[in-house]
Short mmCIF file of N, CA, C and O in Angstrom, two decimals:
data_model
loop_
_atom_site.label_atom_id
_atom_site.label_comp_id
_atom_site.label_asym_id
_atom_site.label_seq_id
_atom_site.Cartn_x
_atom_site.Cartn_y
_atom_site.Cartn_z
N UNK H 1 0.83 -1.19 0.00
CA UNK H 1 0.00 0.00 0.00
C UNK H 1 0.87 1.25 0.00
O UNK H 1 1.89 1.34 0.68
N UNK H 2 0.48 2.09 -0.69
CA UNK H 2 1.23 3.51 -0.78
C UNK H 2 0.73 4.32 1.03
O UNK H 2 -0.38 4.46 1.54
N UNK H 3 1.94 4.63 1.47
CA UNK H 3 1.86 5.02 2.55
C UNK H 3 1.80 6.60 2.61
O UNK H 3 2.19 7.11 1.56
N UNK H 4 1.54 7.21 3.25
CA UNK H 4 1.50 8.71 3.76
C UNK H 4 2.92 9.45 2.87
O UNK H 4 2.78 10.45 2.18
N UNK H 5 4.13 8.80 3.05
CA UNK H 5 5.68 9.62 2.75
C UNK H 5 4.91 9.50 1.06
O UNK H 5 4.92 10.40 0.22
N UNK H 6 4.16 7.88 0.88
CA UNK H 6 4.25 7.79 -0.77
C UNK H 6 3.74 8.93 -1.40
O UNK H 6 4.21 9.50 -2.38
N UNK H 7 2.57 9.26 -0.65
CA UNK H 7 1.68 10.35 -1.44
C UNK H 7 2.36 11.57 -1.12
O UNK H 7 1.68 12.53 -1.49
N UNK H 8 3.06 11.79 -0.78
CA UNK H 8 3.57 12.97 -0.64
C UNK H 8 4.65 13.37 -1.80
O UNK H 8 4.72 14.36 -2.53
N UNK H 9 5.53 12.11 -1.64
CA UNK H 9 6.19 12.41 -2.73
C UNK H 9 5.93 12.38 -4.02
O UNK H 9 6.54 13.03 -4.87
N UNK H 10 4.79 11.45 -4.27
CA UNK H 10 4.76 11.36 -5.32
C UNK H 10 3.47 11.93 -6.22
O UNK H 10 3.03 11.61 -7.32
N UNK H 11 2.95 13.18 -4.95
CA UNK H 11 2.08 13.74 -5.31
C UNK H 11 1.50 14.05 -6.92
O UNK H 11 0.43 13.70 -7.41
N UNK H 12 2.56 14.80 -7.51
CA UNK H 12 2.75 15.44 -8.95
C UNK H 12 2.63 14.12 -9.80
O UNK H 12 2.03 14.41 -10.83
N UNK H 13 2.96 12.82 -9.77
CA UNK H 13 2.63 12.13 -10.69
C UNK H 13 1.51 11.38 -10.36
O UNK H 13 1.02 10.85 -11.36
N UNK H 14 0.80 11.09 -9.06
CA UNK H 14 -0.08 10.96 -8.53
C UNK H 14 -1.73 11.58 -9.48
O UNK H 14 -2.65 10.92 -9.97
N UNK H 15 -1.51 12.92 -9.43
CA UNK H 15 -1.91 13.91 -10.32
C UNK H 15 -2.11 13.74 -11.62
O UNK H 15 -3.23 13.96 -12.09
N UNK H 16 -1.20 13.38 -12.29
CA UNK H 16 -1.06 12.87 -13.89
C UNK H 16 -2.70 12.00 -14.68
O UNK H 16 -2.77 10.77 -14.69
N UNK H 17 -3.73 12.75 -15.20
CA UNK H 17 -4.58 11.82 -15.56
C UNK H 17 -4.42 10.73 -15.81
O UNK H 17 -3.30 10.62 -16.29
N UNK H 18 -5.04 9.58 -15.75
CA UNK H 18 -4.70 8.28 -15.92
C UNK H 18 -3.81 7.59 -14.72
O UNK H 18 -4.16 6.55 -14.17
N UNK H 19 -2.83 8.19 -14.45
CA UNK H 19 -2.20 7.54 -13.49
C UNK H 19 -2.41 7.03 -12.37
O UNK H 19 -2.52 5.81 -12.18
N UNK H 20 -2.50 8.07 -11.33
CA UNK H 20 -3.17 8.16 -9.95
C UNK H 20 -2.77 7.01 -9.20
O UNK H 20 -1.89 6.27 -9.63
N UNK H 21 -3.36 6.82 -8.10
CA UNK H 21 -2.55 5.79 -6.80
C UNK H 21 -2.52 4.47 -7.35
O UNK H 21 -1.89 3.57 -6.81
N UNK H 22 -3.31 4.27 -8.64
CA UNK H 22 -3.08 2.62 -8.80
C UNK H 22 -1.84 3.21 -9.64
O UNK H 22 -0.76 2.73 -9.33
N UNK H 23 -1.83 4.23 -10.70
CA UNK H 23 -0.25 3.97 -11.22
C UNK H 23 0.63 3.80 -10.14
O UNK H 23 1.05 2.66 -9.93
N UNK H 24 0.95 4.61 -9.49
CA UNK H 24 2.09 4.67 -8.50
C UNK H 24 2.65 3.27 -8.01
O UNK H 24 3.74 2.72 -8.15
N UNK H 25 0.97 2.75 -7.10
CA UNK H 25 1.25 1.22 -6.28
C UNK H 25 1.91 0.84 -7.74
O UNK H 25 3.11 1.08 -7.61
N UNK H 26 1.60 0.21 -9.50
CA UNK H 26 2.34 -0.33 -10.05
C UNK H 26 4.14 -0.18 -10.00
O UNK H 26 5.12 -0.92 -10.11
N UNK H 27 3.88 0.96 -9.82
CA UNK H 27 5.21 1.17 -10.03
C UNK H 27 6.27 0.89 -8.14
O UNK H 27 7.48 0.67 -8.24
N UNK H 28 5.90 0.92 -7.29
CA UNK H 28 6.16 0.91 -6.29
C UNK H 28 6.44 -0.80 -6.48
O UNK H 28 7.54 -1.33 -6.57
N UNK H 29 5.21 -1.41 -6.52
CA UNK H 29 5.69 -2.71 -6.61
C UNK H 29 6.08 -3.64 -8.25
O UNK H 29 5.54 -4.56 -8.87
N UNK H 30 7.49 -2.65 -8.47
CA UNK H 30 7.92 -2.93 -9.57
C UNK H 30 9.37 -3.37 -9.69
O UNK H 30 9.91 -2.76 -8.76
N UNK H 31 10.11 -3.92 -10.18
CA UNK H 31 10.83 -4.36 -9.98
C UNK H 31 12.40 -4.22 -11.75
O UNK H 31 12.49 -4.57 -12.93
N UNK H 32 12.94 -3.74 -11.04
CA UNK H 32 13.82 -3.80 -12.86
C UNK H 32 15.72 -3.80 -12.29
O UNK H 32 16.28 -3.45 -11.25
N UNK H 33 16.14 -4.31 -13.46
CA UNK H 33 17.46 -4.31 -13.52
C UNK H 33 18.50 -3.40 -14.50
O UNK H 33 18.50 -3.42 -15.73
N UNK H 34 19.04 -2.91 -13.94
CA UNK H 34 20.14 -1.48 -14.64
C UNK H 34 21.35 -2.40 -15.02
O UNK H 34 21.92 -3.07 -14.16
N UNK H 35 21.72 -2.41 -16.34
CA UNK H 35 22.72 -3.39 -16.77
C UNK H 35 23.84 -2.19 -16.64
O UNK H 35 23.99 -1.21 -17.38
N UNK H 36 24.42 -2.49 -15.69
CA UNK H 36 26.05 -1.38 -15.86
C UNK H 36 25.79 -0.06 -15.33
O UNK H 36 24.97 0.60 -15.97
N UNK H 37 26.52 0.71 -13.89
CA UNK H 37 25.95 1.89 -13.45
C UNK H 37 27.13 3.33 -14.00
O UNK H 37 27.73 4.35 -13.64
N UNK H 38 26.88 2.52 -14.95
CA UNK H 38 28.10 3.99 -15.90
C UNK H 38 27.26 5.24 -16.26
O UNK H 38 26.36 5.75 -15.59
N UNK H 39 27.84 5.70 -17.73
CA UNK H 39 27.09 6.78 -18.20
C UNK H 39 26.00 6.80 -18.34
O UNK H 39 25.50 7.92 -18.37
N UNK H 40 25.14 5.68 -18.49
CA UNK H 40 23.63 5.61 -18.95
C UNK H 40 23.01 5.09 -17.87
O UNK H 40 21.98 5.62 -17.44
N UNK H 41 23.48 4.15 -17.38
CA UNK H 41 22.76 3.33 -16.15
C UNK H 41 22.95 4.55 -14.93
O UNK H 41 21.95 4.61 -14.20
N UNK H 42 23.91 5.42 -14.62
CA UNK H 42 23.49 6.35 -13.74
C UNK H 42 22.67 6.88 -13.66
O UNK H 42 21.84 6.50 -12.84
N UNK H 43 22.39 8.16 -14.53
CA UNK H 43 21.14 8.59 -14.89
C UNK H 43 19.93 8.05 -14.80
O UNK H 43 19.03 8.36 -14.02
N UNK H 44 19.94 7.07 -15.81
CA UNK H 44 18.06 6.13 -15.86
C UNK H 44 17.93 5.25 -14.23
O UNK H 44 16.78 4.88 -14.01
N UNK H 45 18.86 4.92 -13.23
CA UNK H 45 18.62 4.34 -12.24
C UNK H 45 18.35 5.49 -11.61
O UNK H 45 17.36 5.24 -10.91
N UNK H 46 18.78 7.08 -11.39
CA UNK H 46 18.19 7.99 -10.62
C UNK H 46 16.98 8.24 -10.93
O UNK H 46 16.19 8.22 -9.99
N UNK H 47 16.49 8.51 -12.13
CA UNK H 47 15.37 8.80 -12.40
C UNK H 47 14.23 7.17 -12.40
O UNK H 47 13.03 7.28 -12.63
N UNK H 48 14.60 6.40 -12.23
CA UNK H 48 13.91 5.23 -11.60
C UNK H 48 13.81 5.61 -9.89
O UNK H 48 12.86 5.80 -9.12
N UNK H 49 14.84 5.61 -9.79
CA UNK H 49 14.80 5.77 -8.08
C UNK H 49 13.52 7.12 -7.80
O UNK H 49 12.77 7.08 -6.81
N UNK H 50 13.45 8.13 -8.72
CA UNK H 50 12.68 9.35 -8.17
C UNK H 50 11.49 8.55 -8.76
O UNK H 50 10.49 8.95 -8.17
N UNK H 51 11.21 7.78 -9.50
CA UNK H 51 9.51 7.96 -10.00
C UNK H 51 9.25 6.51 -9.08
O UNK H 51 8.51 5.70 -9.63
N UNK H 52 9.66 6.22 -8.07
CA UNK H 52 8.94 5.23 -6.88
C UNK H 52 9.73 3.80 -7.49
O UNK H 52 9.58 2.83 -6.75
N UNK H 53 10.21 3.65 -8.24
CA UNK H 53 10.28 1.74 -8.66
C UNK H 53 10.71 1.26 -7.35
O UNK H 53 11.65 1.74 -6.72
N UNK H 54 9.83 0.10 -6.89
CA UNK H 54 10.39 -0.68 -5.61
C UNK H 54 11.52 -0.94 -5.37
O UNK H 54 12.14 -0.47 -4.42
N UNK H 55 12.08 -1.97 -6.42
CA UNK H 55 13.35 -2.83 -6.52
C UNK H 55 13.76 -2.52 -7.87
O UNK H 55 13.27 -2.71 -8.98
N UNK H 56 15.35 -1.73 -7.17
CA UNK H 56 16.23 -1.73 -8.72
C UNK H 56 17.73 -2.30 -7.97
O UNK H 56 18.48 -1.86 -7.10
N UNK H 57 17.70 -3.53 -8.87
CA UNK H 57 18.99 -4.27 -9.20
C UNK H 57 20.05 -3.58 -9.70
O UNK H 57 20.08 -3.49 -10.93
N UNK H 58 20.87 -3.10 -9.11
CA UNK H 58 21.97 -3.05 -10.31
C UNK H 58 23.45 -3.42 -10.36
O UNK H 58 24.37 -3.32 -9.55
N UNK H 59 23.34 -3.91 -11.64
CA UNK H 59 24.48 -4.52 -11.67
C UNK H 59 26.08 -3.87 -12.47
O UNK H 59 26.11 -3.02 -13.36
N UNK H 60 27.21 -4.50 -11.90
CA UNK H 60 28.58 -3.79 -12.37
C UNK H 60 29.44 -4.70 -11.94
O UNK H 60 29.16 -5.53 -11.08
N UNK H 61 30.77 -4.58 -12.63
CA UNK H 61 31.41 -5.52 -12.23
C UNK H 61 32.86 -4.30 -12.16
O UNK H 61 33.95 -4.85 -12.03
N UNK H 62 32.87 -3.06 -12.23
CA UNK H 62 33.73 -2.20 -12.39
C UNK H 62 34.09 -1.13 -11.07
O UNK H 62 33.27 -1.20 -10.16
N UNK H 63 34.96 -0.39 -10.92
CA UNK H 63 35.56 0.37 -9.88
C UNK H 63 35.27 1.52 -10.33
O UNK H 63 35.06 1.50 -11.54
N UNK H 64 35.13 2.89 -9.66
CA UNK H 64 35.19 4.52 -9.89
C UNK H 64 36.76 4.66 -10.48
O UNK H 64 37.75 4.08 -10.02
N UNK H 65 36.74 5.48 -11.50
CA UNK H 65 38.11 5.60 -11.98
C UNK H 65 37.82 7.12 -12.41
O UNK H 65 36.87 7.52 -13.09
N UNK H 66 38.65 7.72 -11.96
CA UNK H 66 38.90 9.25 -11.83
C UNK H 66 38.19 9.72 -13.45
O UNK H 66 37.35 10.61 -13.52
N UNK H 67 38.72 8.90 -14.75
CA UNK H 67 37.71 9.51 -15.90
C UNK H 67 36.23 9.01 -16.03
O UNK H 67 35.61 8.87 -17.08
N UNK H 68 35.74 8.75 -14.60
CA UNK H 68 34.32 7.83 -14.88
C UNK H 68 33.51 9.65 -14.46
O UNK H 68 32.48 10.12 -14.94
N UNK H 69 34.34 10.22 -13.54
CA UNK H 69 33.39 11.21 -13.15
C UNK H 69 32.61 12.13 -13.94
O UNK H 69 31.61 12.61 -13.41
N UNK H 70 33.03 12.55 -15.52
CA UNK H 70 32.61 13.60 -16.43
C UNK H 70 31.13 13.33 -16.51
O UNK H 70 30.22 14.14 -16.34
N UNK H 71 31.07 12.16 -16.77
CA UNK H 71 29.63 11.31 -17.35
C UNK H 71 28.57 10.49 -16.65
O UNK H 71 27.40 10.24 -16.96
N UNK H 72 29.28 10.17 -15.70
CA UNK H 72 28.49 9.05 -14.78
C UNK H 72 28.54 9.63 -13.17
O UNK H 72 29.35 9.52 -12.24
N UNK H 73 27.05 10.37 -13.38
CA UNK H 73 26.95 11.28 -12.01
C UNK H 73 26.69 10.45 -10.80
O UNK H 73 26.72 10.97 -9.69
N UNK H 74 26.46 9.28 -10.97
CA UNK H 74 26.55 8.71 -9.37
C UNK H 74 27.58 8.50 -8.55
O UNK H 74 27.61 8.02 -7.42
N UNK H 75 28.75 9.06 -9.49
CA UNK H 75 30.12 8.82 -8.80
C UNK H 75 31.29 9.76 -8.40
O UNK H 75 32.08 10.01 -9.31
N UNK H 76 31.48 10.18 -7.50
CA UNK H 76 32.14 11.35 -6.98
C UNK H 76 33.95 11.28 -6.79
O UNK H 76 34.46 10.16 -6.77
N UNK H 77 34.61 12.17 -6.70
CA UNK H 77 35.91 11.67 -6.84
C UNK H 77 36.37 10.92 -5.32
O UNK H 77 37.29 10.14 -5.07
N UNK H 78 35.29 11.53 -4.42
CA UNK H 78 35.52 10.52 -2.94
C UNK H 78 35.46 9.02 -3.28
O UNK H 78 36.19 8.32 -2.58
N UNK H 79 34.59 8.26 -4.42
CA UNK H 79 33.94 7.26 -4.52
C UNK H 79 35.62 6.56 -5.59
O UNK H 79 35.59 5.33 -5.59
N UNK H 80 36.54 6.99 -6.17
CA UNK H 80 37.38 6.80 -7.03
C UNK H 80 38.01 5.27 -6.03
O UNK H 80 38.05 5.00 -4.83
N UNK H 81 38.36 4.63 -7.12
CA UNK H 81 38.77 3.14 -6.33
C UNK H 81 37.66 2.03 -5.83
O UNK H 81 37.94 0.84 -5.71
N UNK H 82 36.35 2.60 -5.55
CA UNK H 82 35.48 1.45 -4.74
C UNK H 82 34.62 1.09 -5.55
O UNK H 82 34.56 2.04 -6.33
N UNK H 83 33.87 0.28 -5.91
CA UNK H 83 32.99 -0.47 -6.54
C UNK H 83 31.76 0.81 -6.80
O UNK H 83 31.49 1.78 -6.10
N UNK H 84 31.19 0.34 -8.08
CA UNK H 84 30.52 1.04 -8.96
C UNK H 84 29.24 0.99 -7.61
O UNK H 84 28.83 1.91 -6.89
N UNK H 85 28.83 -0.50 -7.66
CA UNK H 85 27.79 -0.74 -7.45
C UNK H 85 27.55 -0.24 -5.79
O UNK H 85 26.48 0.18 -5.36
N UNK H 86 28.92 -0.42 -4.94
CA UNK H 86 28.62 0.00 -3.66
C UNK H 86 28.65 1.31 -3.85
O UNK H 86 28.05 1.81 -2.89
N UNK H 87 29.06 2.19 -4.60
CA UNK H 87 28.56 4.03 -4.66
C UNK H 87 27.38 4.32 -5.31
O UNK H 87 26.79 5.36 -5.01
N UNK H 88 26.94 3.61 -6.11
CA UNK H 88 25.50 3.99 -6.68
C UNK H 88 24.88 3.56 -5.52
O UNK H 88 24.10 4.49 -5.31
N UNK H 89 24.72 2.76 -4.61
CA UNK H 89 23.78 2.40 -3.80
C UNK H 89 23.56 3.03 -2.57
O UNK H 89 22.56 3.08 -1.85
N UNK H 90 24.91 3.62 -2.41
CA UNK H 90 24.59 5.02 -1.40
C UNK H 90 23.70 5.92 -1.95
O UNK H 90 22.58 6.30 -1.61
N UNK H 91 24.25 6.13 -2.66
CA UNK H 91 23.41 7.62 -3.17
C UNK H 91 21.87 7.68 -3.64
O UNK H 91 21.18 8.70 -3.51
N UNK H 92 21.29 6.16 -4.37
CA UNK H 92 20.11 5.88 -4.73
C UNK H 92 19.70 5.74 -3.37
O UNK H 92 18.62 6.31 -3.20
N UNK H 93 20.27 5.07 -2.09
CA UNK H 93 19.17 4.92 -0.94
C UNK H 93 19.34 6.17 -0.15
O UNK H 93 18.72 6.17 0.92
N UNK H 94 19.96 7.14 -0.39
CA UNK H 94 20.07 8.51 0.57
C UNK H 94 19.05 9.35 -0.95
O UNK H 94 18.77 10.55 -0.86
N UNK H 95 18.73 8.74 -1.87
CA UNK H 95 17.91 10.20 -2.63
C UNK H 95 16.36 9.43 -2.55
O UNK H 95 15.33 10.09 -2.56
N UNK H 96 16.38 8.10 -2.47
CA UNK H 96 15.07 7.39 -2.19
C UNK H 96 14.84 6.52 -0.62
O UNK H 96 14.28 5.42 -0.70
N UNK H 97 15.02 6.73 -0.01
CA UNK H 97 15.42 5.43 1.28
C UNK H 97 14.01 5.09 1.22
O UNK H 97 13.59 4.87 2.35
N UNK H 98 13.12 4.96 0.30
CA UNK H 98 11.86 4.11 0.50
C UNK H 98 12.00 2.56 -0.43
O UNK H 98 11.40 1.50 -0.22
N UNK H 99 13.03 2.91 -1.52
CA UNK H 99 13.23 1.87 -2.22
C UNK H 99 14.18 0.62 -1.91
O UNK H 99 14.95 0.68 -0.96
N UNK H 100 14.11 -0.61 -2.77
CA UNK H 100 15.53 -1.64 -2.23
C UNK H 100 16.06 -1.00 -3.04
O UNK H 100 15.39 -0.24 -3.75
N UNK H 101 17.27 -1.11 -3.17
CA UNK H 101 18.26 -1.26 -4.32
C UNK H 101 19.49 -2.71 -3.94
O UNK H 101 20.48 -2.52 -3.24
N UNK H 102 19.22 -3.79 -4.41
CA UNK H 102 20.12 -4.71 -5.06
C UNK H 102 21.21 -4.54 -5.82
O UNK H 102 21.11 -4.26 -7.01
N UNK H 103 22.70 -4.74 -5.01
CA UNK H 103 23.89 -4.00 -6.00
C UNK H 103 24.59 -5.89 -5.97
O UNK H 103 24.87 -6.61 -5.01
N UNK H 104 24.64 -6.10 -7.16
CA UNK H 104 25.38 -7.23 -8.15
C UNK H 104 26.82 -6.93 -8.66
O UNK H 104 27.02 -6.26 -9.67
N UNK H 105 27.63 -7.37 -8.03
CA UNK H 105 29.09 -7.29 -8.49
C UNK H 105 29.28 -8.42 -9.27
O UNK H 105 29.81 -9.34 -8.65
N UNK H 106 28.99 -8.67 -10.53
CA UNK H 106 29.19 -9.37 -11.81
C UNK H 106 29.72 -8.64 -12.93
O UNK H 106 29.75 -7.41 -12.97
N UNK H 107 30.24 -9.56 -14.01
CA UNK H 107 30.28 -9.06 -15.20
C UNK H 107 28.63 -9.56 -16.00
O UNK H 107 27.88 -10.41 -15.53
N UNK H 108 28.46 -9.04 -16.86
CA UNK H 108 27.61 -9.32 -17.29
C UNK H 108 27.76 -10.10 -18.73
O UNK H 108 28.17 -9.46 -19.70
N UNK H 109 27.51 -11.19 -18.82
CA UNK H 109 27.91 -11.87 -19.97
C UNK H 109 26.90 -12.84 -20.65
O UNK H 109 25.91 -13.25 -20.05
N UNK H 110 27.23 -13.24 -22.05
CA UNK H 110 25.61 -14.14 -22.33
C UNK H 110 25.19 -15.58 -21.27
O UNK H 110 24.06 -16.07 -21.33
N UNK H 111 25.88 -15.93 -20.66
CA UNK H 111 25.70 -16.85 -19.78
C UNK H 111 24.95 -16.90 -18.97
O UNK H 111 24.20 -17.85 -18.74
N UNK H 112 25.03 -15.33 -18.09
CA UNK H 112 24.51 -14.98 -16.58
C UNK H 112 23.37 -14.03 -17.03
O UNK H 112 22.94 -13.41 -16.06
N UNK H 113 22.81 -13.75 -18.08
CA UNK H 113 22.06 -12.75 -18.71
C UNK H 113 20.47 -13.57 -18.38
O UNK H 113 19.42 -13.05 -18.76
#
């Protein structure tokens, strides 16, 4: 059930004709996986994290490296050296702490796909 914090935050799309509290609950109890939290997977996992998705997986098998910072805003030069996936997951549960986030230290390959 969408709780009191839900409607609050998510008032404005709440709002959205068509949408309303059954969109939201869909999306609350939704579930998706971010292949790689680089240039693209940063971005689209924040903006997952702001529009309610329950559970976002994400997966990386890579470290912060001082040229990751230009492009891939989940990663700060404090974050340089530590796993992709353990710095995106700070920052997605300090900009959402209502969501899981699942961090996967894999490569991603046709095998494990």
């Amino acid at each position: 059930m969408l709780t009191e914090n839900d409607l609050g935050r998510y008032q404005r799309q709440i709002l959205f004709p068509g949408f309303g509290k059954e969109g939201q609950q869909k999306l609350k109890d939704s579930q998706i996986v971010v292949a790689g939290i680089g240039g693209l997977g940063s971005p689209a996992s924040m903006y997952l994290a702001a529009a309610g998705i329950g559970k976002i997986t994400i997966v990386d098998h890579d470290q912060v490296e001082l040229s990751n910072l230009n492009r891939q805003i989940l990663h700060w030069e404090k974050n340089i050296g530590e796993n992709k996936i353990s710095s995106a997951k700070k920052k997605l549960s300090q900009f959402n702490p209502q969501i899981d986030i699942n961090p996967v230290f894999e490569k991603i390959t046709e095998n494990n796909v």
